[in-house]
Amino acid sequence: MKNKIWAGLFLLLALCACDDRKKTTAVQEEQAPVVTVKAPAFNADSAYFFVEKQVRFGPRVPNTPTHRRCGDYLISTLRRYGAQVTVQEFVAEAYNGTRLQSRNIIGSYLPTASKRILLAAHWDTRHVADKDSTRKREPIPGANDGASGVGVLLEIARILNTDTTGPRVGVDIIFFDAEDYGIPDFEDHSKYPDKQFYCLGSQYWGKNLHKPGYSAYFGILLDMVGARNATFFKEGLSMQYAGGIVNRVWDVANYLQFGQYFLNDVNHQLGTDDHVYMNTLARIPSIDIIDLKPDTGFGHYHHTHRDDMSIIDRNVLKAVGQTVLQVVYDEDAPVVQ
Ligand code: AHN
Ligand code: ZN
């Protein structure tokens, strides 16, 4: 009788131990791999071409013919790559009362899919070179500040149009206008009302969504994603609003061996950028991939005439484009309603 009890106890302990081991393996199996489906190759030469093409129009400052022509080019290119295109025309009022004729341009893939990813960049360029030492009142080329994000997203549009098999997730590419018309440094800021004059396009869109009730699973904003030696720190506001998405994107970048650009440190918090309004007005958890330097904030080229094609590096466009494309492809899922 005693023996039986001992045997029973032993068996119970053995079972528990065995069960424990099962739990350990189960936990290991549950850890999702970083990447599940492989995205097609992002072509950096093609992205570079799209950046150069925009720069060749000249500065894309609202109310100028070069701005209008470049906008037309973006609309026709998205259409050529099979997107359903919505153009949001609006008039934004600048700090000095100038009425800015503006257009947000939206290209949608799988427009009826309920699970959607939002990818954004601004396409206008700054009207002044206020951080330069010369010709401060002249507009900048905006190769990185403007054209780079749009160039990466046009290449993603080209790929989505070419790849007929996937991913089964809706993608909306939005080019915001009138992002960079903030009050110049050389102006007396106290003369103007205490209002945010950057990001006028995303503020308009946030209050007037291109489709009523529009939402997305998450959003990724690209801002200055093509300069040589770019450093993408985990930006403070992105971490506050959508830290999980930031970590996800950085994990994929590191998995793809782009860790030299995507640094695993939280550093610098922006005053603002379009992702703020994607979060606060559209209520879509959104992050900003933006070239930030630890102490100075932005790169040496920022809001100067140096922001031209000579600072653009295909390797940086590749790192950002391949990472974002991979993140999108990994959201591939049969849509469960
Ligand atoms: C500020 O400078 C406060 N935010 C603007 C972010 C920006 C400007 N991105 C590109 N140009
Ligand atoms: Zn700018």
mmCIF file of C-alpha atoms and ligand atoms in Angstrom:
data_model
loop_
_atom_site.group_PDB
_atom_site.id
_atom_site.type_symbol
_atom_site.label_atom_id
_atom_site.label_comp_id
_atom_site.label_asym_id
_atom_site.label_seq_id
_atom_site.Cartn_x
_atom_site.Cartn_y
_atom_site.Cartn_z
ATOM 1 C CA MET A 1 0.000 0.000 0.000
ATOM 2 C CA LYS A 2 2.770 2.427 1.028
ATOM 3 C CA ASN A 3 4.703 1.455 -2.085
ATOM 4 C CA LYS A 4 1.738 2.219 -4.262
ATOM 5 C CA ILE A 5 1.430 5.710 -2.753
ATOM 6 C CA TRP A 6 5.129 6.355 -3.326
ATOM 7 C CA ALA A 7 4.865 5.098 -6.884
ATOM 8 C CA GLY A 8 1.841 7.286 -7.453
ATOM 9 C CA LEU A 9 3.589 10.360 -6.074
ATOM 10 C CA PHE A 10 6.638 9.647 -8.208
ATOM 11 C CA LEU A 11 4.535 9.291 -11.315
ATOM 12 C CA LEU A 12 2.814 12.593 -10.545
ATOM 13 C CA LEU A 13 6.161 14.372 -10.127
ATOM 14 C CA ALA A 14 7.457 12.822 -13.326
ATOM 15 C CA LEU A 15 4.355 13.968 -15.189
ATOM 16 C CA CYS A 16 4.738 17.480 -13.827
ATOM 17 C CA ALA A 17 8.380 17.609 -14.906
ATOM 18 C CA CYS A 18 7.460 16.282 -18.313
ATOM 19 C CA ASP A 19 4.687 18.833 -18.580
ATOM 20 C CA ASP A 20 7.153 21.555 -17.683
ATOM 21 C CA ARG A 21 9.432 20.528 -20.506
ATOM 22 C CA LYS A 22 6.513 20.628 -22.930
ATOM 23 C CA LYS A 23 5.739 24.159 -21.759
ATOM 24 C CA THR A 24 9.304 25.262 -22.489
ATOM 25 C CA THR A 25 9.178 23.937 -26.043
ATOM 26 C CA ALA A 26 5.723 25.405 -26.540
ATOM 27 C CA VAL A 27 6.987 28.855 -25.516
ATOM 28 C CA GLN A 28 9.888 28.563 -27.929
ATOM 29 C CA GLU A 29 7.561 27.508 -30.738
ATOM 30 C CA GLU A 30 5.209 30.402 -30.035
ATOM 31 C CA GLN A 31 7.938 32.984 -30.596
ATOM 32 C CA ALA A 32 7.079 34.297 -34.057
ATOM 33 C CA PRO A 33 9.903 34.537 -36.542
ATOM 34 C CA VAL A 34 10.709 38.129 -37.507
ATOM 35 C CA VAL A 35 9.729 37.523 -41.108
ATOM 36 C CA THR A 36 7.194 35.059 -42.490
ATOM 37 C CA VAL A 37 6.731 35.821 -46.192
ATOM 38 C CA LYS A 38 9.590 37.122 -48.277
ATOM 39 C CA ALA A 39 8.951 40.446 -50.011
ATOM 40 C CA PRO A 40 10.209 41.049 -53.563
ATOM 41 C CA ALA A 41 13.446 42.975 -54.033
ATOM 42 C CA PHE A 42 13.154 46.747 -53.654
ATOM 43 C CA ASN A 43 15.014 48.315 -56.579
ATOM 44 C CA ALA A 44 17.146 51.190 -55.284
ATOM 45 C CA ASP A 45 18.068 52.399 -58.792
ATOM 46 C CA SER A 46 14.400 52.758 -59.589
ATOM 47 C CA ALA A 47 13.759 54.630 -56.322
ATOM 48 C CA TYR A 48 16.747 56.896 -57.048
ATOM 49 C CA PHE A 49 15.292 57.660 -60.477
ATOM 50 C CA PHE A 50 11.978 58.697 -58.868
ATOM 51 C CA VAL A 51 13.822 61.010 -56.479
ATOM 52 C CA GLU A 52 15.838 62.599 -59.292
ATOM 53 C CA LYS A 53 12.753 62.983 -61.446
ATOM 54 C CA GLN A 54 11.038 65.098 -58.769
ATOM 55 C CA VAL A 55 14.130 67.218 -58.147
ATOM 56 C CA ARG A 56 14.382 67.959 -61.883
ATOM 57 C CA PHE A 57 10.996 69.673 -61.824
ATOM 58 C CA GLY A 58 12.606 72.273 -59.573
ATOM 59 C CA PRO A 59 11.479 73.234 -56.064
ATOM 60 C CA ARG A 60 7.932 71.987 -55.334
ATOM 61 C CA VAL A 61 6.673 75.041 -53.501
ATOM 62 C CA PRO A 62 2.884 75.504 -53.455
ATOM 63 C CA ASN A 63 1.576 78.142 -55.920
ATOM 64 C CA THR A 64 4.428 77.549 -58.405
ATOM 65 C CA PRO A 65 4.240 75.876 -61.841
ATOM 66 C CA THR A 66 6.949 73.349 -60.862
ATOM 67 C CA HIS A 67 4.842 72.271 -57.885
ATOM 68 C CA ARG A 68 1.793 71.808 -60.098
ATOM 69 C CA ARG A 69 3.750 69.859 -62.733
ATOM 70 C CA CYS A 70 5.316 67.532 -60.176
ATOM 71 C CA GLY A 71 1.908 66.906 -58.586
ATOM 72 C CA ASP A 72 0.504 65.974 -61.999
ATOM 73 C CA TYR A 73 3.443 63.602 -62.479
ATOM 74 C CA LEU A 74 2.789 61.901 -59.116
ATOM 75 C CA ILE A 75 -0.901 61.429 -59.951
ATOM 76 C CA SER A 76 -0.212 59.963 -63.386
ATOM 77 C CA THR A 77 2.560 57.719 -62.075
ATOM 78 C CA LEU A 78 0.361 56.231 -59.327
ATOM 79 C CA ARG A 79 -2.366 55.662 -61.946
ATOM 80 C CA ARG A 80 0.153 54.044 -64.302
ATOM 81 C CA TYR A 81 1.085 51.693 -61.457
ATOM 82 C CA GLY A 82 -2.498 50.587 -61.038
ATOM 83 C CA ALA A 83 -3.499 52.496 -57.924
ATOM 84 C CA GLN A 84 -6.971 53.909 -57.394
ATOM 85 C CA VAL A 85 -6.088 57.580 -57.093
ATOM 86 C CA THR A 86 -7.887 60.202 -55.016
ATOM 87 C CA VAL A 87 -6.781 63.826 -55.225
ATOM 88 C CA GLN A 88 -7.724 66.094 -52.336
ATOM 89 C CA GLU A 89 -7.581 69.702 -53.458
ATOM 90 C CA PHE A 90 -7.584 72.338 -50.752
ATOM 91 C CA VAL A 91 -6.396 75.806 -49.936
ATOM 92 C CA ALA A 92 -4.138 76.036 -46.908
ATOM 93 C CA GLU A 93 -3.504 79.338 -45.191
ATOM 94 C CA ALA A 94 0.178 79.989 -44.492
ATOM 95 C CA TYR A 95 1.567 81.891 -41.470
ATOM 96 C CA ASN A 96 1.700 85.117 -43.529
ATOM 97 C CA GLY A 97 -1.804 84.743 -44.921
ATOM 98 C CA THR A 98 -0.692 83.362 -48.300
ATOM 99 C CA ARG A 99 -3.320 81.023 -49.699
ATOM 100 C CA LEU A 100 -1.515 77.849 -50.724
ATOM 101 C CA GLN A 101 -3.140 75.902 -53.563
ATOM 102 C CA SER A 102 -2.499 72.374 -52.348
ATOM 103 C CA ARG A 103 -3.168 68.744 -53.219
ATOM 104 C CA ASN A 104 -2.925 65.600 -51.104
ATOM 105 C CA ILE A 105 -2.497 62.656 -53.473
ATOM 106 C CA ILE A 106 -3.657 59.201 -52.377
ATOM 107 C CA GLY A 107 -3.052 55.931 -54.248
ATOM 108 C CA SER A 108 -4.903 52.838 -53.018
ATOM 109 C CA TYR A 109 -4.147 49.164 -53.638
ATOM 110 C CA LEU A 110 -6.846 46.553 -52.994
ATOM 111 C CA PRO A 111 -9.259 49.412 -52.225
ATOM 112 C CA THR A 112 -11.939 47.059 -50.856
ATOM 113 C CA ALA A 113 -9.723 45.139 -48.402
ATOM 114 C CA SER A 114 -10.677 45.938 -44.818
ATOM 115 C CA LYS A 115 -7.217 45.445 -43.333
ATOM 116 C CA ARG A 116 -5.111 48.372 -44.572
ATOM 117 C CA ILE A 117 -1.633 49.823 -44.122
ATOM 118 C CA LEU A 118 -1.021 53.533 -44.620
ATOM 119 C CA LEU A 119 2.309 54.722 -46.064
ATOM 120 C CA ALA A 120 2.983 58.459 -46.208
ATOM 121 C CA ALA A 121 5.492 61.120 -47.204
ATOM 122 C CA HIS A 122 5.263 64.828 -47.993
ATOM 123 C CA TRP A 123 5.840 65.878 -51.591
ATOM 124 C CA ASP A 124 6.129 69.661 -51.293
ATOM 125 C CA THR A 125 9.449 71.349 -50.548
ATOM 126 C CA ARG A 126 10.430 74.260 -48.343
ATOM 127 C CA HIS A 127 9.982 77.751 -49.810
ATOM 128 C CA VAL A 128 13.044 79.153 -48.048
ATOM 129 C CA ALA A 129 16.582 78.029 -47.174
ATOM 130 C CA ASP A 130 16.386 79.558 -43.730
ATOM 131 C CA LYS A 131 19.072 77.319 -42.222
ATOM 132 C CA ASP A 132 21.581 78.172 -44.967
ATOM 133 C CA SER A 133 24.087 81.000 -44.700
ATOM 134 C CA THR A 134 23.314 82.313 -48.192
ATOM 135 C CA ARG A 135 20.249 82.875 -50.362
ATOM 136 C CA LYS A 136 18.048 82.266 -47.318
ATOM 137 C CA ARG A 137 14.934 83.527 -49.096
ATOM 138 C CA GLU A 138 15.253 81.136 -52.029
ATOM 139 C CA PRO A 139 13.614 77.678 -52.128
ATOM 140 C CA ILE A 140 15.621 74.472 -51.690
ATOM 141 C CA PRO A 141 15.928 71.467 -54.063
ATOM 142 C CA GLY A 142 14.416 69.141 -51.428
ATOM 143 C CA ALA A 143 16.074 65.961 -52.673
ATOM 144 C CA ASN A 144 16.005 64.419 -49.226
ATOM 145 C CA ASP A 145 13.399 66.651 -47.552
ATOM 146 C CA GLY A 146 10.485 65.705 -49.726
ATOM 147 C CA ALA A 147 11.604 63.727 -52.760
ATOM 148 C CA SER A 148 13.268 60.796 -50.953
ATOM 149 C CA GLY A 149 10.162 59.564 -49.120
ATOM 150 C CA VAL A 150 8.011 59.938 -52.231
ATOM 151 C CA GLY A 151 10.660 58.157 -54.343
ATOM 152 C CA VAL A 152 10.675 55.163 -51.991
ATOM 153 C CA LEU A 153 6.876 54.998 -52.019
ATOM 154 C CA LEU A 154 6.669 55.223 -55.835
ATOM 155 C CA GLU A 155 9.012 52.234 -56.031
ATOM 156 C CA ILE A 156 6.751 50.357 -53.604
ATOM 157 C CA ALA A 157 3.774 51.295 -55.824
ATOM 158 C CA ARG A 158 5.625 49.928 -58.863
ATOM 159 C CA ILE A 159 6.289 46.644 -57.039
ATOM 160 C CA LEU A 160 2.710 46.268 -55.751
ATOM 161 C CA ASN A 161 1.499 46.715 -59.331
ATOM 162 C CA THR A 162 3.984 44.159 -60.698
ATOM 163 C CA ASP A 163 3.448 41.470 -58.060
ATOM 164 C CA THR A 164 0.004 40.076 -58.777
ATOM 165 C CA THR A 165 0.149 37.407 -56.055
ATOM 166 C CA GLY A 166 0.391 39.383 -52.883
ATOM 167 C CA PRO A 167 0.183 40.724 -50.250
ATOM 168 C CA ARG A 168 -3.490 40.369 -49.316
ATOM 169 C CA VAL A 169 -3.590 43.599 -47.407
ATOM 170 C CA GLY A 170 -4.835 46.969 -48.589
ATOM 171 C CA VAL A 171 -2.144 49.619 -48.994
ATOM 172 C CA ASP A 172 -2.789 53.357 -49.158
ATOM 173 C CA ILE A 173 0.059 55.575 -50.254
ATOM 174 C CA ILE A 174 -0.492 59.204 -49.370
ATOM 175 C CA PHE A 175 1.587 62.134 -50.525
ATOM 176 C CA PHE A 176 0.888 65.072 -48.227
ATOM 177 C CA ASP A 177 1.192 68.599 -49.561
ATOM 178 C CA ALA A 178 2.104 71.815 -47.714
ATOM 179 C CA GLU A 179 4.143 70.079 -45.023
ATOM 180 C CA ASP A 180 7.132 72.394 -45.123
ATOM 181 C CA TYR A 181 5.677 75.920 -45.119
ATOM 182 C CA GLY A 182 6.416 76.601 -41.447
ATOM 183 C CA ILE A 183 7.433 80.083 -40.267
ATOM 184 C CA PRO A 184 11.004 80.797 -41.453
ATOM 185 C CA ASP A 185 13.698 81.238 -38.807
ATOM 186 C CA PHE A 186 14.378 84.789 -40.051
ATOM 187 C CA GLU A 187 10.797 85.908 -39.404
ATOM 188 C CA ASP A 188 9.646 87.369 -36.114
ATOM 189 C CA HIS A 189 7.592 84.449 -34.784
ATOM 190 C CA SER A 190 5.708 86.666 -32.317
ATOM 191 C CA LYS A 191 4.057 88.421 -35.286
ATOM 192 C CA TYR A 192 2.144 85.266 -36.157
ATOM 193 C CA PRO A 193 -0.615 83.433 -34.299
ATOM 194 C CA ASP A 194 0.405 80.548 -32.090
ATOM 195 C CA LYS A 195 -0.567 77.839 -34.532
ATOM 196 C CA GLN A 196 1.212 74.906 -36.189
ATOM 197 C CA PHE A 197 2.133 76.009 -39.722
ATOM 198 C CA TYR A 198 4.046 72.860 -40.648
ATOM 199 C CA CYS A 199 2.092 69.812 -41.820
ATOM 200 C CA LEU A 200 -0.868 71.711 -43.309
ATOM 201 C CA GLY A 201 -1.642 68.850 -45.728
ATOM 202 C CA SER A 202 -1.802 66.148 -43.077
ATOM 203 C CA GLN A 203 -3.858 68.443 -40.826
ATOM 204 C CA TYR A 204 -6.338 68.961 -43.667
ATOM 205 C CA TRP A 205 -6.450 65.226 -44.421
ATOM 206 C CA GLY A 206 -6.887 64.332 -40.732
ATOM 207 C CA LYS A 207 -9.969 66.565 -40.590
ATOM 208 C CA ASN A 208 -11.254 65.560 -44.050
ATOM 209 C CA LEU A 209 -10.372 61.902 -44.588
ATOM 210 C CA HIS A 210 -10.270 60.958 -48.281
ATOM 211 C CA LYS A 211 -12.895 58.272 -47.563
ATOM 212 C CA PRO A 212 -15.478 58.771 -44.805
ATOM 213 C CA GLY A 213 -14.584 56.639 -41.792
ATOM 214 C CA TYR A 214 -11.223 55.694 -43.277
ATOM 215 C CA SER A 215 -8.863 53.852 -40.969
ATOM 216 C CA ALA A 216 -5.802 51.660 -41.181
ATOM 217 C CA TYR A 217 -4.121 49.039 -39.049
ATOM 218 C CA PHE A 218 -1.088 51.313 -38.727
ATOM 219 C CA GLY A 219 0.757 54.060 -40.582
ATOM 220 C CA ILE A 220 4.379 54.667 -41.515
ATOM 221 C CA LEU A 221 5.619 58.128 -42.467
ATOM 222 C CA LEU A 222 8.875 58.497 -44.391
ATOM 223 C CA ASP A 223 10.687 61.814 -43.985
ATOM 224 C CA MET A 224 14.257 62.361 -45.178
ATOM 225 C CA VAL A 225 15.046 58.734 -45.911
ATOM 226 C CA GLY A 226 17.745 59.014 -48.594
ATOM 227 C CA ALA A 227 20.790 60.908 -47.315
ATOM 228 C CA ARG A 228 24.215 59.276 -47.065
ATOM 229 C CA ASN A 229 25.012 58.127 -43.510
ATOM 230 C CA ALA A 230 21.406 58.467 -42.437
ATOM 231 C CA THR A 231 20.620 57.517 -38.852
ATOM 232 C CA PHE A 232 17.104 56.440 -38.012
ATOM 233 C CA PHE A 233 16.649 56.643 -34.281
ATOM 234 C CA LYS A 234 13.430 55.564 -32.620
ATOM 235 C CA GLU A 235 11.755 58.973 -32.530
ATOM 236 C CA GLY A 236 10.087 60.068 -29.289
ATOM 237 C CA LEU A 237 6.567 60.892 -30.502
ATOM 238 C CA SER A 238 6.432 57.699 -32.591
ATOM 239 C CA MET A 239 7.357 55.737 -29.463
ATOM 240 C CA GLN A 240 4.612 57.447 -27.463
ATOM 241 C CA TYR A 241 1.891 56.905 -30.038
ATOM 242 C CA ALA A 242 2.906 53.567 -31.537
ATOM 243 C CA GLY A 243 5.946 52.084 -29.810
ATOM 244 C CA GLY A 244 4.998 48.561 -30.862
ATOM 245 C CA ILE A 245 5.074 49.526 -34.537
ATOM 246 C CA VAL A 246 8.428 51.271 -34.119
ATOM 247 C CA ASN A 247 9.938 48.172 -32.524
ATOM 248 C CA ARG A 248 8.425 45.929 -35.196
ATOM 249 C CA VAL A 249 9.879 48.027 -38.049
ATOM 250 C CA TRP A 250 13.302 48.267 -36.387
ATOM 251 C CA ASP A 251 13.317 44.482 -35.753
ATOM 252 C CA VAL A 252 12.632 43.832 -39.440
ATOM 253 C CA ALA A 253 15.330 46.333 -40.477
ATOM 254 C CA ASN A 254 17.849 44.627 -38.209
ATOM 255 C CA TYR A 255 16.798 41.179 -39.454
ATOM 256 C CA LEU A 256 17.429 42.419 -43.012
ATOM 257 C CA GLN A 257 20.861 43.679 -41.876
ATOM 258 C CA PHE A 258 20.148 47.374 -42.110
ATOM 259 C CA GLY A 259 21.168 47.907 -38.492
ATOM 260 C CA GLN A 260 23.818 50.440 -39.501
ATOM 261 C CA TYR A 261 20.981 52.878 -40.323
ATOM 262 C CA PHE A 262 18.183 51.707 -38.006
ATOM 263 C CA LEU A 263 19.681 52.311 -34.579
ATOM 264 C CA ASN A 264 18.058 50.679 -31.599
ATOM 265 C CA ASP A 265 18.089 53.798 -29.437
ATOM 266 C CA VAL A 266 15.329 56.208 -28.656
ATOM 267 C CA ASN A 267 16.783 59.607 -29.438
ATOM 268 C CA HIS A 268 15.278 62.977 -30.179
ATOM 269 C CA GLN A 269 11.642 63.931 -30.095
ATOM 270 C CA LEU A 270 10.295 65.965 -32.991
ATOM 271 C CA GLY A 271 8.389 69.195 -32.480
ATOM 272 C CA THR A 272 5.953 67.823 -35.001
ATOM 273 C CA ASP A 273 5.630 65.951 -38.283
ATOM 274 C CA ASP A 274 2.785 64.516 -40.358
ATOM 275 C CA HIS A 275 2.586 61.364 -38.193
ATOM 276 C CA VAL A 276 1.302 63.507 -35.305
ATOM 277 C CA TYR A 277 -1.906 64.254 -37.246
ATOM 278 C CA MET A 278 -2.149 60.669 -38.524
ATOM 279 C CA ASN A 279 -2.289 59.747 -34.822
ATOM 280 C CA THR A 280 -4.264 62.578 -33.253
ATOM 281 C CA LEU A 281 -6.762 63.425 -36.018
ATOM 282 C CA ALA A 282 -7.124 60.189 -38.011
ATOM 283 C CA ARG A 283 -6.464 58.075 -34.887
ATOM 284 C CA ILE A 284 -4.247 55.635 -36.769
ATOM 285 C CA PRO A 285 -1.201 54.441 -34.772
ATOM 286 C CA SER A 286 1.607 55.878 -36.861
ATOM 287 C CA ILE A 287 5.373 56.226 -36.759
ATOM 288 C CA ASP A 288 7.983 58.386 -38.461
ATOM 289 C CA ILE A 289 11.108 57.001 -40.083
ATOM 290 C CA ILE A 290 13.222 60.159 -40.127
ATOM 291 C CA ASP A 291 16.935 60.893 -40.331
ATOM 292 C CA LEU A 292 17.870 62.343 -36.946
ATOM 293 C CA LYS A 293 21.208 63.259 -35.446
ATOM 294 C CA PRO A 294 21.550 62.872 -31.668
ATOM 295 C CA ASP A 295 22.407 66.437 -30.692
ATOM 296 C CA THR A 296 21.615 68.671 -33.643
ATOM 297 C CA GLY A 297 18.318 67.017 -34.550
ATOM 298 C CA PHE A 298 18.387 67.188 -38.335
ATOM 299 C CA GLY A 299 21.238 66.622 -40.809
ATOM 300 C CA HIS A 300 23.553 69.401 -42.034
ATOM 301 C CA TYR A 301 21.590 69.612 -45.310
ATOM 302 C CA HIS A 302 18.244 70.324 -43.611
ATOM 303 C CA HIS A 303 16.490 73.428 -45.000
ATOM 304 C CA THR A 304 19.603 74.463 -46.954
ATOM 305 C CA HIS A 305 20.595 74.487 -50.632
ATOM 306 C CA ARG A 306 22.794 71.443 -49.894
ATOM 307 C CA ASP A 307 19.683 69.251 -49.900
ATOM 308 C CA ASP A 308 20.288 68.193 -53.530
ATOM 309 C CA MET A 309 20.972 64.911 -55.371
ATOM 310 C CA SER A 310 24.627 64.849 -54.258
ATOM 311 C CA ILE A 311 23.619 63.788 -50.736
ATOM 312 C CA ILE A 312 21.317 60.952 -51.877
ATOM 313 C CA ASP A 313 22.618 57.408 -51.371
ATOM 314 C CA ARG A 314 20.938 54.429 -53.046
ATOM 315 C CA ASN A 315 21.928 52.185 -50.113
ATOM 316 C CA VAL A 316 19.851 54.262 -47.729
ATOM 317 C CA LEU A 317 16.834 54.244 -50.073
ATOM 318 C CA LYS A 318 17.262 50.468 -50.277
ATOM 319 C CA ALA A 319 17.418 50.000 -46.492
ATOM 320 C CA VAL A 320 14.230 51.976 -45.918
ATOM 321 C CA GLY A 321 12.341 50.679 -48.961
ATOM 322 C CA GLN A 322 13.140 46.999 -48.381
ATOM 323 C CA THR A 323 12.257 47.283 -44.690
ATOM 324 C CA VAL A 324 8.902 48.976 -45.301
ATOM 325 C CA LEU A 325 8.067 46.551 -48.128
ATOM 326 C CA GLN A 326 8.872 43.591 -45.848
ATOM 327 C CA VAL A 327 6.708 44.982 -43.056
ATOM 328 C CA VAL A 328 3.819 45.351 -45.533
ATOM 329 C CA TYR A 329 4.232 41.836 -46.968
ATOM 330 C CA ASP A 330 4.276 40.360 -43.487
ATOM 331 C CA GLU A 331 0.789 41.753 -42.905
ATOM 332 C CA ASP A 332 -0.454 39.513 -45.697
ATOM 333 C CA ALA A 333 -3.533 37.789 -44.324
ATOM 334 C CA PRO A 334 -6.828 36.436 -45.535
ATOM 335 C CA VAL A 335 -9.219 39.090 -44.304
ATOM 336 C CA VAL A 336 -11.454 37.829 -41.485
ATOM 337 C CA GLN A 337 -14.487 40.024 -40.973
HETATM 338 C C1 AHN B 1 9.626 70.960 -37.400
HETATM 339 O O1 AHN B 1 10.601 71.424 -37.934
HETATM 340 C C2 AHN B 1 9.106 71.491 -36.135
HETATM 341 N N1 AHN B 1 8.927 69.952 -37.931
HETATM 342 C C3 AHN B 1 9.001 69.685 -39.311
HETATM 343 C C4 AHN B 1 9.401 68.361 -39.690
HETATM 344 C C5 AHN B 1 9.957 68.466 -41.039
HETATM 345 C C6 AHN B 1 10.304 69.591 -41.716
HETATM 346 N N2 AHN B 1 10.232 67.467 -41.801
HETATM 347 C C7 AHN B 1 10.714 67.924 -42.921
HETATM 348 N N3 AHN B 1 10.797 69.201 -42.900
HETATM 349 ZN ZN ZN B 2 11.545 70.347 -44.171
#
